[in-house]
XYZ file of C-alpha atoms in Angstrom:
131
model
C 0.000 0.000 0.000
C 1.537 3.287 -1.157
C 1.306 6.388 1.051
C -0.532 8.625 -1.379
C -1.963 12.036 -0.540
C -5.431 10.484 -0.857
C -4.595 7.850 1.777
C -3.139 10.498 4.107
C -6.197 12.732 3.590
C -8.533 9.841 4.369
C -6.513 8.909 7.450
C -6.704 12.504 8.743
C -10.456 12.665 8.129
C -10.840 9.239 9.750
C -8.929 10.634 12.730
C -11.248 13.651 13.031
C -14.286 11.411 12.827
C -12.629 9.211 15.418
C -12.194 12.196 17.743
C -15.894 12.968 17.438
C -16.537 9.296 18.159
C -14.389 9.530 21.298
C -16.611 12.366 22.541
C -19.742 10.314 21.813
C -18.190 7.155 23.291
C -17.031 8.871 26.491
C -20.324 10.745 26.870
C -22.446 7.624 26.577
C -20.034 5.547 28.689
C -19.906 8.172 31.429
C -23.691 8.648 31.422
C -24.368 4.920 31.559
C -21.691 4.191 34.181
C -21.942 7.220 36.452
C -25.581 8.292 36.094
C -27.406 5.047 35.229
C -25.006 2.915 37.310
C -24.611 0.248 34.641
C -21.658 -2.147 34.903
C -18.525 -0.462 33.549
C -18.023 -2.948 30.716
C -21.683 -2.726 29.669
C -21.393 1.075 29.720
C -18.153 0.851 27.720
C -19.801 -1.412 25.142
C -22.842 0.867 24.777
C -20.617 3.917 24.328
C -18.551 2.076 21.746
C -21.634 0.958 19.789
C -23.287 4.406 19.695
C -19.983 5.904 18.535
C -19.733 3.156 15.898
C -23.017 4.204 14.277
C -22.005 7.871 14.374
C -18.569 7.071 12.954
C -20.034 4.878 10.202
C -22.254 7.650 8.897
C -19.542 10.301 9.044
C -16.931 8.040 7.452
C -19.297 6.804 4.757
C -20.286 10.230 3.519
C -17.319 12.447 4.465
C -14.121 10.403 4.755
C -14.592 7.762 2.057
C -17.404 9.333 -0.024
C -18.876 5.855 -0.320
C -22.175 6.714 -1.937
C -23.938 4.040 -3.954
C -21.306 1.292 -3.719
C -22.803 -1.490 -1.631
C -26.272 -1.571 -0.218
C -26.113 0.401 3.023
C -27.055 -2.659 5.102
C -24.193 -4.715 3.672
C -21.743 -1.857 4.036
C -22.838 -1.164 7.621
C -22.552 -4.891 8.362
C -18.927 -4.791 7.223
C -18.277 -1.647 9.273
C -20.017 -3.168 12.296
C -17.998 -6.381 11.964
C -14.749 -4.403 12.017
C -16.088 -2.385 14.978
C -17.198 -5.524 16.839
C -13.723 -7.006 16.530
C -12.433 -3.611 17.655
C -14.771 -3.709 20.655
C -13.368 -7.080 21.696
C -9.838 -5.701 21.388
C -10.940 -2.519 23.215
C -12.469 -4.414 26.149
C -9.449 -6.727 26.382
C -7.025 -3.788 26.492
C -9.317 -1.971 28.931
C -9.492 -5.024 31.197
C -5.728 -5.556 31.220
C -4.890 -1.863 31.664
C -7.536 -1.198 34.329
C -7.907 -4.466 36.232
C -4.410 -5.888 35.926
C -2.183 -2.805 35.631
C -4.309 -0.567 37.858
C -4.737 2.370 35.463
C -7.695 4.688 35.973
C -10.712 3.360 34.011
C -10.964 6.408 31.736
C -7.210 6.627 31.146
C -7.220 2.932 30.228
C -10.145 3.652 27.877
C -8.155 6.399 26.091
C -5.276 3.964 25.626
C -7.629 1.248 24.311
C -9.283 3.669 21.869
C -5.895 4.717 20.507
C -4.851 1.126 19.891
C -8.148 0.159 18.256
C -8.180 3.240 15.989
C -5.432 1.749 13.815
C -7.316 -1.556 13.506
C -10.519 0.288 12.593
C -8.927 2.500 9.942
C -7.103 -0.323 8.197
C -10.097 -2.653 8.316
C -12.465 -0.064 6.913
C -10.025 1.283 4.340
C -9.239 -2.177 2.998
C -12.564 -3.978 3.494
C -15.589 -1.760 4.085
C -14.997 1.253 1.869
C -12.575 -0.138 -0.713
C -13.365 0.933 -4.242
C-alpha cells in the first residue's frame, strides 16, 4: 500500500471522525456508568456501539465518499464487523490496563481507543470502503 496524498487525507479525516466518536463514546459511557449505574463494561460497550453508528455515517459520507457502492445494510454490516472485533480488542485492552495494571478506568479507555483506531482504519479502508 503506497502512502498517497489520498490515503493520508482519508486517514486525517478518519482521525477527526474518530475524535468525534471519542466524545460520543465517552459521553455515553460516562452517562451509563456514572448516572445510570450500569456495569462499567456494559457502559463501555454501549458507548462504543453508539460511537460506531455515528462514525459509520460520518466516514461513509465524508471520509470515504462511499455513496452508492454497496447496499447500506451490507456496508454497515462490514463496518459493524470491524467495529465488533475492535470492541473485543478494546475491552481486552481496557481489562488488562484497568484491572491488571491498575490504570484509571478512563485513562485505560483512552489507551484502548488509541490502539483500536489503527485496527478500525485499516479494516475499513481495505474492506468496508474499498473501491
